[in-house]
Amino acid sequence: MGLLIYLDGRLVPEEEAKVSVFDHGLLYGDGVFEGIRLYSGRIFRLEQHLDRLYESAASIRLVIPLSREEFRRAIIDTVRANGLEDGYIRPVVTRGVGDLGLDPTHCPRPTVFIIASRIQLYPESLYEQGLRIGTVSTRKNAPDSLNSRIKSLNYLNNILAKLEANEAGYAEALMLNHQGLVAECAADNIFAVRRGEVLTPPTYAGALAGITRQVVLELAPALGYPARETLLTLHELYTADEVFMTGTAAEIVPVVAIDGRIIGSGQPGPITRHLRREFVELTRKEGTPVYSSC
Ligand code: PXG
């Protein structure tokens, strides 16, 4: 059976969930989105995702035509309508329908849709073996061009990076910023573990303020590993004891090689594994219940 999609205030069958070819989300990538996980009937870190969605929208001067309360409700209703227990939720807000010019003031009404679907989980072997990733030549958009904190629909920068990684046979693309400092991966944040410390680049270096990243920054100190944001060069990654990536879809994934260089022991490291175990535990305990409230 097909999915029910939330589209501009209604739940419609996926065959009917269509947006106009004049929608500026399509014409220009003008819009914002989120990717959220549902674990055992609970939405993980929903409030933080809503914070980021509204902040991204505000940054591009897009007024979301739903209050935060209405948006929360719409997400919950969409999950319920599809009877999902575990899955992936994709809220999208576009600039809406306009003319062929790019001026957003000619788009009177933003388009809002929410897809809640099952998720294709990454195979367990990926977590056991770790990923081999590589640096790409495509640099992160400079923050004064397009700030990495905006989770916009304009993903070409990341897609070009991903294409390069694919061509080179890497599982993910490691992206540097315009200064040659480590920013993040095409669709995940990056962390290094050095002498027991858990390190990740600050958002001003070109990283998205990832929700999973934030969980790790909170979780690590609670487990006895100091964690902080710091500028990183490739040197710090190449010589790290452990490297891992974080993202809503991937959760916490070990990286065992970068640019063909083996990281640490070449196996997923103990701190990475510990963080992953605790992260999985957290996803079982936390979250906004979808079915128990009215
Ligand atoms: N950086 C970028 C550029 C991202 O797109 C993350 C970091 C991780 O953030 P969260 O909040 O998820 O911990 C993302 C994640 C996918 C996919 O299919 C992932 C993302 C966007 C679109 C698709 O894996 N964003």
PDB file of C-alpha atoms and ligand atoms in Angstrom:
ATOM      1  CA  MET A   1       0.000   0.000   0.000  1.00  0.00           C
ATOM      2  CA  GLY A   2       1.218   3.472  -0.840  1.00  0.00           C
ATOM      3  CA  LEU A   3       2.073   6.161   1.650  1.00  0.00           C
ATOM      4  CA  LEU A   4      -0.083   9.002   2.840  1.00  0.00           C
ATOM      5  CA  ILE A   5       1.729  12.286   2.390  1.00  0.00           C
ATOM      6  CA  TYR A   6       1.012  15.511   4.223  1.00  0.00           C
ATOM      7  CA  LEU A   7       0.701  18.232   1.580  1.00  0.00           C
ATOM      8  CA  ASP A   8      -0.413  21.769   2.422  1.00  0.00           C
ATOM      9  CA  GLY A   9      -2.724  20.780   5.246  1.00  0.00           C
ATOM     10  CA  ARG A  10      -4.097  17.516   3.850  1.00  0.00           C
ATOM     11  CA  LEU A  11      -3.077  13.876   3.930  1.00  0.00           C
ATOM     12  CA  VAL A  12      -3.131  12.595   0.364  1.00  0.00           C
ATOM     13  CA  PRO A  13      -2.152   9.294  -1.287  1.00  0.00           C
ATOM     14  CA  GLU A  14       1.380   9.466  -2.652  1.00  0.00           C
ATOM     15  CA  GLU A  15       0.126   9.296  -6.257  1.00  0.00           C
ATOM     16  CA  GLU A  16      -1.690  12.576  -5.633  1.00  0.00           C
ATOM     17  CA  ALA A  17       1.129  14.233  -3.720  1.00  0.00           C
ATOM     18  CA  LYS A  18       2.356  16.500  -6.515  1.00  0.00           C
ATOM     19  CA  VAL A  19       3.890  19.957  -6.525  1.00  0.00           C
ATOM     20  CA  SER A  20       3.865  22.462  -9.364  1.00  0.00           C
ATOM     21  CA  VAL A  21       6.689  22.786 -11.897  1.00  0.00           C
ATOM     22  CA  PHE A  22       6.579  26.489 -10.929  1.00  0.00           C
ATOM     23  CA  ASP A  23       7.449  25.706  -7.309  1.00  0.00           C
ATOM     24  CA  HIS A  24      10.683  27.488  -6.455  1.00  0.00           C
ATOM     25  CA  GLY A  25      11.771  24.537  -4.381  1.00  0.00           C
ATOM     26  CA  LEU A  26      12.135  22.745  -7.704  1.00  0.00           C
ATOM     27  CA  LEU A  27      13.151  25.682  -9.902  1.00  0.00           C
ATOM     28  CA  TYR A  28      15.831  27.031  -7.565  1.00  0.00           C
ATOM     29  CA  GLY A  29      16.258  24.708  -4.600  1.00  0.00           C
ATOM     30  CA  ASP A  30      14.671  27.541  -2.639  1.00  0.00           C
ATOM     31  CA  GLY A  31      13.418  25.960   0.564  1.00  0.00           C
ATOM     32  CA  VAL A  32      14.409  24.071   3.687  1.00  0.00           C
ATOM     33  CA  PHE A  33      14.005  20.539   4.975  1.00  0.00           C
ATOM     34  CA  GLU A  34      14.671  18.118   7.803  1.00  0.00           C
ATOM     35  CA  GLY A  35      15.460  14.433   8.099  1.00  0.00           C
ATOM     36  CA  ILE A  36      14.149  12.895  11.324  1.00  0.00           C
ATOM     37  CA  ARG A  37      14.128   9.359  12.725  1.00  0.00           C
ATOM     38  CA  LEU A  38      11.278   7.479  14.279  1.00  0.00           C
ATOM     39  CA  TYR A  39      12.362   4.716  16.664  1.00  0.00           C
ATOM     40  CA  SER A  40       9.776   2.349  18.179  1.00  0.00           C
ATOM     41  CA  GLY A  41       6.913   4.820  17.827  1.00  0.00           C
ATOM     42  CA  ARG A  42       8.933   7.747  19.170  1.00  0.00           C
ATOM     43  CA  ILE A  43      10.311  10.675  17.218  1.00  0.00           C
ATOM     44  CA  PHE A  44      13.950  11.242  18.093  1.00  0.00           C
ATOM     45  CA  ARG A  45      14.916  14.807  19.005  1.00  0.00           C
ATOM     46  CA  LEU A  46      11.829  16.303  17.367  1.00  0.00           C
ATOM     47  CA  GLU A  47      12.205  19.636  19.142  1.00  0.00           C
ATOM     48  CA  GLN A  48      15.784  20.112  17.954  1.00  0.00           C
ATOM     49  CA  HIS A  49      14.739  19.291  14.387  1.00  0.00           C
ATOM     50  CA  LEU A  50      11.913  21.829  14.626  1.00  0.00           C
ATOM     51  CA  ASP A  51      14.363  24.404  16.024  1.00  0.00           C
ATOM     52  CA  ARG A  52      16.676  23.868  13.069  1.00  0.00           C
ATOM     53  CA  LEU A  53      13.831  23.902  10.538  1.00  0.00           C
ATOM     54  CA  TYR A  54      12.470  27.213  11.793  1.00  0.00           C
ATOM     55  CA  GLU A  55      15.956  28.682  12.097  1.00  0.00           C
ATOM     56  CA  SER A  56      16.891  27.605   8.556  1.00  0.00           C
ATOM     57  CA  ALA A  57      13.637  29.114   7.268  1.00  0.00           C
ATOM     58  CA  ALA A  58      14.209  32.375   9.161  1.00  0.00           C
ATOM     59  CA  SER A  59      17.718  32.601   7.746  1.00  0.00           C
ATOM     60  CA  ILE A  60      16.376  32.523   4.176  1.00  0.00           C
ATOM     61  CA  ARG A  61      13.415  34.758   5.143  1.00  0.00           C
ATOM     62  CA  LEU A  62      10.914  32.027   4.517  1.00  0.00           C
ATOM     63  CA  VAL A  63       7.867  32.277   6.760  1.00  0.00           C
ATOM     64  CA  ILE A  64       6.578  28.788   7.520  1.00  0.00           C
ATOM     65  CA  PRO A  65       2.778  29.008   7.264  1.00  0.00           C
ATOM     66  CA  LEU A  66       2.298  26.719  10.294  1.00  0.00           C
ATOM     67  CA  SER A  67       2.955  27.497  13.916  1.00  0.00           C
ATOM     68  CA  ARG A  68       5.523  25.285  15.570  1.00  0.00           C
ATOM     69  CA  GLU A  69       2.717  23.521  17.420  1.00  0.00           C
ATOM     70  CA  GLU A  70       0.849  22.927  14.148  1.00  0.00           C
ATOM     71  CA  PHE A  71       4.007  21.623  12.493  1.00  0.00           C
ATOM     72  CA  ARG A  72       4.687  19.217  15.370  1.00  0.00           C
ATOM     73  CA  ARG A  73       1.088  17.991  15.109  1.00  0.00           C
ATOM     74  CA  ALA A  74       1.346  17.614  11.301  1.00  0.00           C
ATOM     75  CA  ILE A  75       4.464  15.458  11.679  1.00  0.00           C
ATOM     76  CA  ILE A  76       2.805  13.267  14.324  1.00  0.00           C
ATOM     77  CA  ASP A  77      -0.390  12.966  12.240  1.00  0.00           C
ATOM     78  CA  THR A  78       1.602  11.915   9.170  1.00  0.00           C
ATOM     79  CA  VAL A  79       3.435   9.200  11.094  1.00  0.00           C
ATOM     80  CA  ARG A  80       0.162   7.975  12.594  1.00  0.00           C
ATOM     81  CA  ALA A  81      -1.662   7.972   9.270  1.00  0.00           C
ATOM     82  CA  ASN A  82       0.988   5.617   7.944  1.00  0.00           C
ATOM     83  CA  GLY A  83       1.007   3.409  11.046  1.00  0.00           C
ATOM     84  CA  LEU A  84       4.784   3.566  11.300  1.00  0.00           C
ATOM     85  CA  GLU A  85       6.791   2.362  14.293  1.00  0.00           C
ATOM     86  CA  ASP A  86      10.252   2.889  12.829  1.00  0.00           C
ATOM     87  CA  GLY A  87      11.064   5.151   9.951  1.00  0.00           C
ATOM     88  CA  TYR A  88      12.361   8.323   8.450  1.00  0.00           C
ATOM     89  CA  ILE A  89      10.440  11.604   8.351  1.00  0.00           C
ATOM     90  CA  ARG A  90      11.149  14.277   5.767  1.00  0.00           C
ATOM     91  CA  PRO A  91       9.434  17.639   6.359  1.00  0.00           C
ATOM     92  CA  VAL A  92      10.001  20.074   3.478  1.00  0.00           C
ATOM     93  CA  VAL A  93       9.038  23.735   3.176  1.00  0.00           C
ATOM     94  CA  THR A  94       9.582  25.374  -0.191  1.00  0.00           C
ATOM     95  CA  ARG A  95       9.229  28.981  -1.268  1.00  0.00           C
ATOM     96  CA  GLY A  96       6.118  27.848  -3.119  1.00  0.00           C
ATOM     97  CA  VAL A  97       4.731  28.564  -6.556  1.00  0.00           C
ATOM     98  CA  GLY A  98       5.943  31.696  -8.308  1.00  0.00           C
ATOM     99  CA  ASP A  99       6.846  32.886 -11.787  1.00  0.00           C
ATOM    100  CA  LEU A 100      10.018  31.960 -13.659  1.00  0.00           C
ATOM    101  CA  GLY A 101      12.007  34.759 -12.047  1.00  0.00           C
ATOM    102  CA  LEU A 102      13.907  33.945  -8.922  1.00  0.00           C
ATOM    103  CA  ASP A 103      12.458  36.759  -6.803  1.00  0.00           C
ATOM    104  CA  PRO A 104      10.912  35.025  -3.774  1.00  0.00           C
ATOM    105  CA  THR A 105       8.564  37.952  -3.148  1.00  0.00           C
ATOM    106  CA  HIS A 106       6.595  36.682  -6.155  1.00  0.00           C
ATOM    107  CA  CYS A 107       5.827  33.443  -4.306  1.00  0.00           C
ATOM    108  CA  PRO A 108       2.821  34.174  -2.106  1.00  0.00           C
ATOM    109  CA  ARG A 109       2.436  30.825  -0.347  1.00  0.00           C
ATOM    110  CA  PRO A 110       5.122  28.371   0.774  1.00  0.00           C
ATOM    111  CA  THR A 111       4.528  24.693   0.004  1.00  0.00           C
ATOM    112  CA  VAL A 112       4.694  22.330   2.978  1.00  0.00           C
ATOM    113  CA  PHE A 113       4.913  18.584   2.694  1.00  0.00           C
ATOM    114  CA  ILE A 114       5.904  15.776   5.018  1.00  0.00           C
ATOM    115  CA  ILE A 115       6.910  12.286   3.941  1.00  0.00           C
ATOM    116  CA  ALA A 116       7.010   9.589   6.609  1.00  0.00           C
ATOM    117  CA  SER A 117       8.265   6.284   5.315  1.00  0.00           C
ATOM    118  CA  ARG A 118      10.100   3.166   6.249  1.00  0.00           C
ATOM    119  CA  ILE A 119      13.872   3.411   6.291  1.00  0.00           C
ATOM    120  CA  GLN A 120      16.391   1.204   4.581  1.00  0.00           C
ATOM    121  CA  LEU A 121      18.852   0.621   7.402  1.00  0.00           C
ATOM    122  CA  TYR A 122      22.546   0.440   6.682  1.00  0.00           C
ATOM    123  CA  PRO A 123      23.870  -3.120   6.922  1.00  0.00           C
ATOM    124  CA  GLU A 124      25.414  -4.061  10.261  1.00  0.00           C
ATOM    125  CA  SER A 125      28.652  -4.989   8.446  1.00  0.00           C
ATOM    126  CA  LEU A 126      29.177  -1.304   7.735  1.00  0.00           C
ATOM    127  CA  TYR A 127      29.378  -0.594  11.450  1.00  0.00           C
ATOM    128  CA  GLU A 128      31.591  -3.613  12.082  1.00  0.00           C
ATOM    129  CA  GLN A 129      34.042  -2.941   9.238  1.00  0.00           C
ATOM    130  CA  GLY A 130      33.944   0.838   9.070  1.00  0.00           C
ATOM    131  CA  LEU A 131      33.981   3.053   6.018  1.00  0.00           C
ATOM    132  CA  ARG A 132      36.755   4.141   3.706  1.00  0.00           C
ATOM    133  CA  ILE A 133      36.151   7.756   2.799  1.00  0.00           C
ATOM    134  CA  GLY A 134      38.102  10.307   0.793  1.00  0.00           C
ATOM    135  CA  THR A 135      38.704  14.023   0.441  1.00  0.00           C
ATOM    136  CA  VAL A 136      37.150  15.582  -2.652  1.00  0.00           C
ATOM    137  CA  SER A 137      38.193  18.685  -4.570  1.00  0.00           C
ATOM    138  CA  THR A 138      34.747  20.299  -4.267  1.00  0.00           C
ATOM    139  CA  ARG A 139      35.023  22.763  -1.387  1.00  0.00           C
ATOM    140  CA  LYS A 140      32.183  23.527   1.007  1.00  0.00           C
ATOM    141  CA  ASN A 141      30.243  26.635   0.097  1.00  0.00           C
ATOM    142  CA  ALA A 142      31.823  29.505   2.012  1.00  0.00           C
ATOM    143  CA  PRO A 143      29.701  30.601   4.970  1.00  0.00           C
ATOM    144  CA  ASP A 144      29.404  34.095   3.515  1.00  0.00           C
ATOM    145  CA  SER A 145      27.944  32.550   0.347  1.00  0.00           C
ATOM    146  CA  LEU A 146      25.627  29.931   1.792  1.00  0.00           C
ATOM    147  CA  ASN A 147      25.903  29.251   5.497  1.00  0.00           C
ATOM    148  CA  SER A 148      26.224  25.554   6.312  1.00  0.00           C
ATOM    149  CA  ARG A 149      23.801  25.945   9.216  1.00  0.00           C
ATOM    150  CA  ILE A 150      20.972  26.425   6.742  1.00  0.00           C
ATOM    151  CA  LYS A 151      19.567  23.010   5.878  1.00  0.00           C
ATOM    152  CA  SER A 152      18.373  24.169   2.478  1.00  0.00           C
ATOM    153  CA  LEU A 153      17.037  22.258  -0.491  1.00  0.00           C
ATOM    154  CA  ASN A 154      20.051  23.463  -2.428  1.00  0.00           C
ATOM    155  CA  TYR A 155      22.313  20.420  -2.099  1.00  0.00           C
ATOM    156  CA  LEU A 156      24.337  20.662  -5.316  1.00  0.00           C
ATOM    157  CA  ASN A 157      27.515  21.478  -3.401  1.00  0.00           C
ATOM    158  CA  ASN A 158      27.170  18.200  -1.494  1.00  0.00           C
ATOM    159  CA  ILE A 159      25.966  16.237  -4.512  1.00  0.00           C
ATOM    160  CA  LEU A 160      29.019  17.287  -6.545  1.00  0.00           C
ATOM    161  CA  ALA A 161      31.155  16.094  -3.642  1.00  0.00           C
ATOM    162  CA  LYS A 162      29.267  12.800  -3.500  1.00  0.00           C
ATOM    163  CA  LEU A 163      29.769  12.283  -7.255  1.00  0.00           C
ATOM    164  CA  GLU A 164      33.504  12.739  -6.835  1.00  0.00           C
ATOM    165  CA  ALA A 165      33.558  10.257  -3.969  1.00  0.00           C
ATOM    166  CA  ASN A 166      31.566   7.742  -6.012  1.00  0.00           C
ATOM    167  CA  GLU A 167      33.970   8.085  -8.958  1.00  0.00           C
ATOM    168  CA  ALA A 168      36.949   7.498  -6.682  1.00  0.00           C
ATOM    169  CA  GLY A 169      35.352   4.490  -4.974  1.00  0.00           C
ATOM    170  CA  TYR A 170      34.953   6.134  -1.580  1.00  0.00           C
ATOM    171  CA  ALA A 171      31.927   5.480   0.611  1.00  0.00           C
ATOM    172  CA  GLU A 172      31.618   9.148   1.562  1.00  0.00           C
ATOM    173  CA  ALA A 173      33.080  12.481   0.519  1.00  0.00           C
ATOM    174  CA  LEU A 174      35.131  14.403   3.056  1.00  0.00           C
ATOM    175  CA  MET A 175      34.786  18.107   2.327  1.00  0.00           C
ATOM    176  CA  LEU A 176      37.194  20.891   3.190  1.00  0.00           C
ATOM    177  CA  ASN A 177      36.186  24.530   3.432  1.00  0.00           C
ATOM    178  CA  HIS A 178      37.584  27.404   1.379  1.00  0.00           C
ATOM    179  CA  GLN A 179      40.541  27.617   3.802  1.00  0.00           C
ATOM    180  CA  GLY A 180      41.396  23.944   3.467  1.00  0.00           C
ATOM    181  CA  LEU A 181      40.077  23.103   6.925  1.00  0.00           C
ATOM    182  CA  VAL A 182      37.906  20.063   7.508  1.00  0.00           C
ATOM    183  CA  ALA A 183      34.195  20.938   7.293  1.00  0.00           C
ATOM    184  CA  GLU A 184      32.083  17.781   7.136  1.00  0.00           C
ATOM    185  CA  CYS A 185      31.086  14.953   4.798  1.00  0.00           C
ATOM    186  CA  ALA A 186      28.538  15.249   1.972  1.00  0.00           C
ATOM    187  CA  ALA A 187      25.674  14.116   4.206  1.00  0.00           C
ATOM    188  CA  ASP A 188      27.231  13.551   7.627  1.00  0.00           C
ATOM    189  CA  ASN A 189      29.290  15.354  10.240  1.00  0.00           C
ATOM    190  CA  ILE A 190      32.819  14.210  10.993  1.00  0.00           C
ATOM    191  CA  PHE A 191      34.565  13.545  14.310  1.00  0.00           C
ATOM    192  CA  ALA A 192      38.115  12.671  15.335  1.00  0.00           C
ATOM    193  CA  VAL A 193      39.158  10.984  18.574  1.00  0.00           C
ATOM    194  CA  ARG A 194      42.616  12.067  19.722  1.00  0.00           C
ATOM    195  CA  ARG A 195      44.115  11.060  23.073  1.00  0.00           C
ATOM    196  CA  GLY A 196      40.679  10.278  24.442  1.00  0.00           C
ATOM    197  CA  GLU A 197      39.206  13.601  23.323  1.00  0.00           C
ATOM    198  CA  VAL A 198      36.265  13.754  20.924  1.00  0.00           C
ATOM    199  CA  LEU A 199      36.683  16.573  18.389  1.00  0.00           C
ATOM    200  CA  THR A 200      34.518  17.992  15.615  1.00  0.00           C
ATOM    201  CA  PRO A 201      34.786  21.145  13.476  1.00  0.00           C
ATOM    202  CA  PRO A 202      32.686  24.150  14.544  1.00  0.00           C
ATOM    203  CA  THR A 203      29.773  25.108  12.308  1.00  0.00           C
ATOM    204  CA  TYR A 204      31.645  28.224  11.170  1.00  0.00           C
ATOM    205  CA  ALA A 205      34.175  25.905   9.519  1.00  0.00           C
ATOM    206  CA  GLY A 206      31.361  24.758   7.211  1.00  0.00           C
ATOM    207  CA  ALA A 207      29.559  22.045   9.171  1.00  0.00           C
ATOM    208  CA  LEU A 208      25.831  21.616   9.522  1.00  0.00           C
ATOM    209  CA  ALA A 209      24.679  21.834  13.142  1.00  0.00           C
ATOM    210  CA  GLY A 210      23.832  18.146  12.974  1.00  0.00           C
ATOM    211  CA  ILE A 211      21.377  16.758  15.477  1.00  0.00           C
ATOM    212  CA  THR A 212      23.365  13.524  15.840  1.00  0.00           C
ATOM    213  CA  ARG A 213      26.524  15.637  16.178  1.00  0.00           C
ATOM    214  CA  GLN A 214      24.907  17.474  19.094  1.00  0.00           C
ATOM    215  CA  VAL A 215      23.893  14.187  20.722  1.00  0.00           C
ATOM    216  CA  VAL A 216      27.525  13.009  20.529  1.00  0.00           C
ATOM    217  CA  LEU A 217      28.796  16.304  21.975  1.00  0.00           C
ATOM    218  CA  GLU A 218      26.477  15.702  24.964  1.00  0.00           C
ATOM    219  CA  LEU A 219      26.914  11.947  25.229  1.00  0.00           C
ATOM    220  CA  ALA A 220      30.721  11.806  25.076  1.00  0.00           C
ATOM    221  CA  PRO A 221      31.422  13.869  28.240  1.00  0.00           C
ATOM    222  CA  ALA A 222      28.738  11.911  30.107  1.00  0.00           C
ATOM    223  CA  LEU A 223      30.728   8.763  29.274  1.00  0.00           C
ATOM    224  CA  GLY A 224      33.996  10.329  30.401  1.00  0.00           C
ATOM    225  CA  TYR A 225      35.357  11.484  27.051  1.00  0.00           C
ATOM    226  CA  PRO A 226      35.889  15.247  26.867  1.00  0.00           C
ATOM    227  CA  ALA A 227      34.311  16.635  23.703  1.00  0.00           C
ATOM    228  CA  ARG A 228      34.746  19.956  21.974  1.00  0.00           C
ATOM    229  CA  GLU A 229      34.438  21.812  18.727  1.00  0.00           C
ATOM    230  CA  THR A 230      37.785  22.727  17.202  1.00  0.00           C
ATOM    231  CA  LEU A 231      39.230  23.548  13.806  1.00  0.00           C
ATOM    232  CA  LEU A 232      40.707  20.436  12.238  1.00  0.00           C
ATOM    233  CA  THR A 233      43.084  19.970   9.329  1.00  0.00           C
ATOM    234  CA  LEU A 234      43.546  16.735   7.407  1.00  0.00           C
ATOM    235  CA  HIS A 235      46.640  16.171   9.552  1.00  0.00           C
ATOM    236  CA  GLU A 236      44.466  15.793  12.674  1.00  0.00           C
ATOM    237  CA  LEU A 237      42.232  13.293  10.897  1.00  0.00           C
ATOM    238  CA  TYR A 238      45.036  11.276   9.315  1.00  0.00           C
ATOM    239  CA  THR A 239      46.804  10.965  12.669  1.00  0.00           C
ATOM    240  CA  ALA A 240      43.682  10.492  14.811  1.00  0.00           C
ATOM    241  CA  ASP A 241      43.211   7.403  16.968  1.00  0.00           C
ATOM    242  CA  GLU A 242      39.661   7.073  15.661  1.00  0.00           C
ATOM    243  CA  VAL A 243      37.420   8.843  13.163  1.00  0.00           C
ATOM    244  CA  PHE A 244      33.665   8.527  12.829  1.00  0.00           C
ATOM    245  CA  MET A 245      30.773  10.177  11.040  1.00  0.00           C
ATOM    246  CA  THR A 246      27.369  11.121  12.422  1.00  0.00           C
ATOM    247  CA  GLY A 247      24.004  11.628  10.755  1.00  0.00           C
ATOM    248  CA  THR A 248      20.335  10.919  11.244  1.00  0.00           C
ATOM    249  CA  ALA A 249      20.310   8.089   8.716  1.00  0.00           C
ATOM    250  CA  ALA A 250      23.750   6.629   9.455  1.00  0.00           C
ATOM    251  CA  GLU A 251      23.731   7.350  13.234  1.00  0.00           C
ATOM    252  CA  ILE A 252      27.390   6.832  14.256  1.00  0.00           C
ATOM    253  CA  VAL A 253      29.592   5.135  11.659  1.00  0.00           C
ATOM    254  CA  PRO A 254      33.284   4.321  12.099  1.00  0.00           C
ATOM    255  CA  VAL A 255      35.732   5.538   9.447  1.00  0.00           C
ATOM    256  CA  VAL A 256      38.762   3.279   9.046  1.00  0.00           C
ATOM    257  CA  ALA A 257      40.554   4.943   6.133  1.00  0.00           C
ATOM    258  CA  ILE A 258      40.756   8.436   4.656  1.00  0.00           C
ATOM    259  CA  ASP A 259      42.340   8.977   1.232  1.00  0.00           C
ATOM    260  CA  GLY A 260      43.699   5.445   1.430  1.00  0.00           C
ATOM    261  CA  ARG A 261      45.449   6.128   4.744  1.00  0.00           C
ATOM    262  CA  ILE A 262      44.541   3.771   7.552  1.00  0.00           C
ATOM    263  CA  ILE A 263      43.169   5.510  10.624  1.00  0.00           C
ATOM    264  CA  GLY A 264      44.347   4.215  13.999  1.00  0.00           C
ATOM    265  CA  SER A 265      44.251   0.438  14.093  1.00  0.00           C
ATOM    266  CA  GLY A 266      42.274   0.218  10.853  1.00  0.00           C
ATOM    267  CA  GLN A 267      39.352  -1.156  12.858  1.00  0.00           C
ATOM    268  CA  PRO A 268      36.405   0.695  14.402  1.00  0.00           C
ATOM    269  CA  GLY A 269      37.812   2.202  17.597  1.00  0.00           C
ATOM    270  CA  PRO A 270      36.657   1.518  21.168  1.00  0.00           C
ATOM    271  CA  ILE A 271      35.354   5.039  21.838  1.00  0.00           C
ATOM    272  CA  THR A 272      33.402   5.047  18.572  1.00  0.00           C
ATOM    273  CA  ARG A 273      31.883   1.687  19.491  1.00  0.00           C
ATOM    274  CA  HIS A 274      31.053   2.837  22.998  1.00  0.00           C
ATOM    275  CA  LEU A 275      29.380   6.001  21.680  1.00  0.00           C
ATOM    276  CA  ARG A 276      27.394   3.991  19.172  1.00  0.00           C
ATOM    277  CA  ARG A 277      26.154   1.552  21.829  1.00  0.00           C
ATOM    278  CA  GLU A 278      25.012   4.409  24.050  1.00  0.00           C
ATOM    279  CA  PHE A 279      23.469   6.236  21.113  1.00  0.00           C
ATOM    280  CA  VAL A 280      21.377   3.192  20.229  1.00  0.00           C
ATOM    281  CA  GLU A 281      20.364   2.961  23.893  1.00  0.00           C
ATOM    282  CA  LEU A 282      19.272   6.606  23.828  1.00  0.00           C
ATOM    283  CA  THR A 283      17.118   6.061  20.740  1.00  0.00           C
ATOM    284  CA  ARG A 284      15.314   3.324  22.655  1.00  0.00           C
ATOM    285  CA  LYS A 285      14.633   5.512  25.682  1.00  0.00           C
ATOM    286  CA  GLU A 286      14.057   9.020  24.337  1.00  0.00           C
ATOM    287  CA  GLY A 287      11.677  10.633  21.906  1.00  0.00           C
ATOM    288  CA  THR A 288       8.266  12.166  21.384  1.00  0.00           C
ATOM    289  CA  PRO A 289       5.640   9.397  21.530  1.00  0.00           C
ATOM    290  CA  VAL A 290       3.436   9.265  18.443  1.00  0.00           C
ATOM    291  CA  TYR A 291       0.731   6.885  19.610  1.00  0.00           C
ATOM    292  CA  SER A 292       0.311   7.369  23.354  1.00  0.00           C
ATOM    293  CA  SER A 293      -0.806  11.032  23.394  1.00  0.00           C
ATOM    294  CA  CYS A 294      -3.996  12.300  21.803  1.00  0.00           C
TER     295      CYS A 294
HETATM  296  N1  PXG B   1      25.857  17.396   7.268  1.00  0.00           N
HETATM  297  C1  PXG B   1      25.068  17.438   6.181  1.00  0.00           C
HETATM  298  C2  PXG B   1      25.495  18.258   5.024  1.00  0.00           C
HETATM  299  C3  PXG B   1      23.860  16.713   6.158  1.00  0.00           C
HETATM  300  O1  PXG B   1      23.093  16.771   5.067  1.00  0.00           O
HETATM  301  C4  PXG B   1      24.344  15.919   8.392  1.00  0.00           C
HETATM  302  C5  PXG B   1      25.514  16.676   8.357  1.00  0.00           C
HETATM  303  C6  PXG B   1      23.994  15.207   9.666  1.00  0.00           C
HETATM  304  O2  PXG B   1      23.016  15.935  10.397  1.00  0.00           O
HETATM  305  P1  PXG B   1      21.930  15.229  11.318  1.00  0.00           P
HETATM  306  O3  PXG B   1      21.083  16.332  11.814  1.00  0.00           O
HETATM  307  O4  PXG B   1      21.184  14.265  10.433  1.00  0.00           O
HETATM  308  O5  PXG B   1      22.651  14.521  12.382  1.00  0.00           O
HETATM  309  C7  PXG B   1      23.516  15.906   7.266  1.00  0.00           C
HETATM  310  C8  PXG B   1      22.317  15.015   7.243  1.00  0.00           C
HETATM  311  C9  PXG B   1      20.849  10.939   3.655  1.00  0.00           C
HETATM  312  C10 PXG B   1      20.645  12.403   3.881  1.00  0.00           C
HETATM  313  O6  PXG B   1      20.157  10.405   2.769  1.00  0.00           O
HETATM  314  C11 PXG B   1      21.212  13.065   4.979  1.00  0.00           C
HETATM  315  C12 PXG B   1      20.980  14.440   5.152  1.00  0.00           C
HETATM  316  C13 PXG B   1      20.257  15.097   4.219  1.00  0.00           C
HETATM  317  C14 PXG B   1      19.729  14.433   3.144  1.00  0.00           C
HETATM  318  C15 PXG B   1      19.896  13.084   2.971  1.00  0.00           C
HETATM  319  O7  PXG B   1      21.686  10.351   4.324  1.00  0.00           O
HETATM  320  N2  PXG B   1      21.428  15.251   6.181  1.00  0.00           N
END
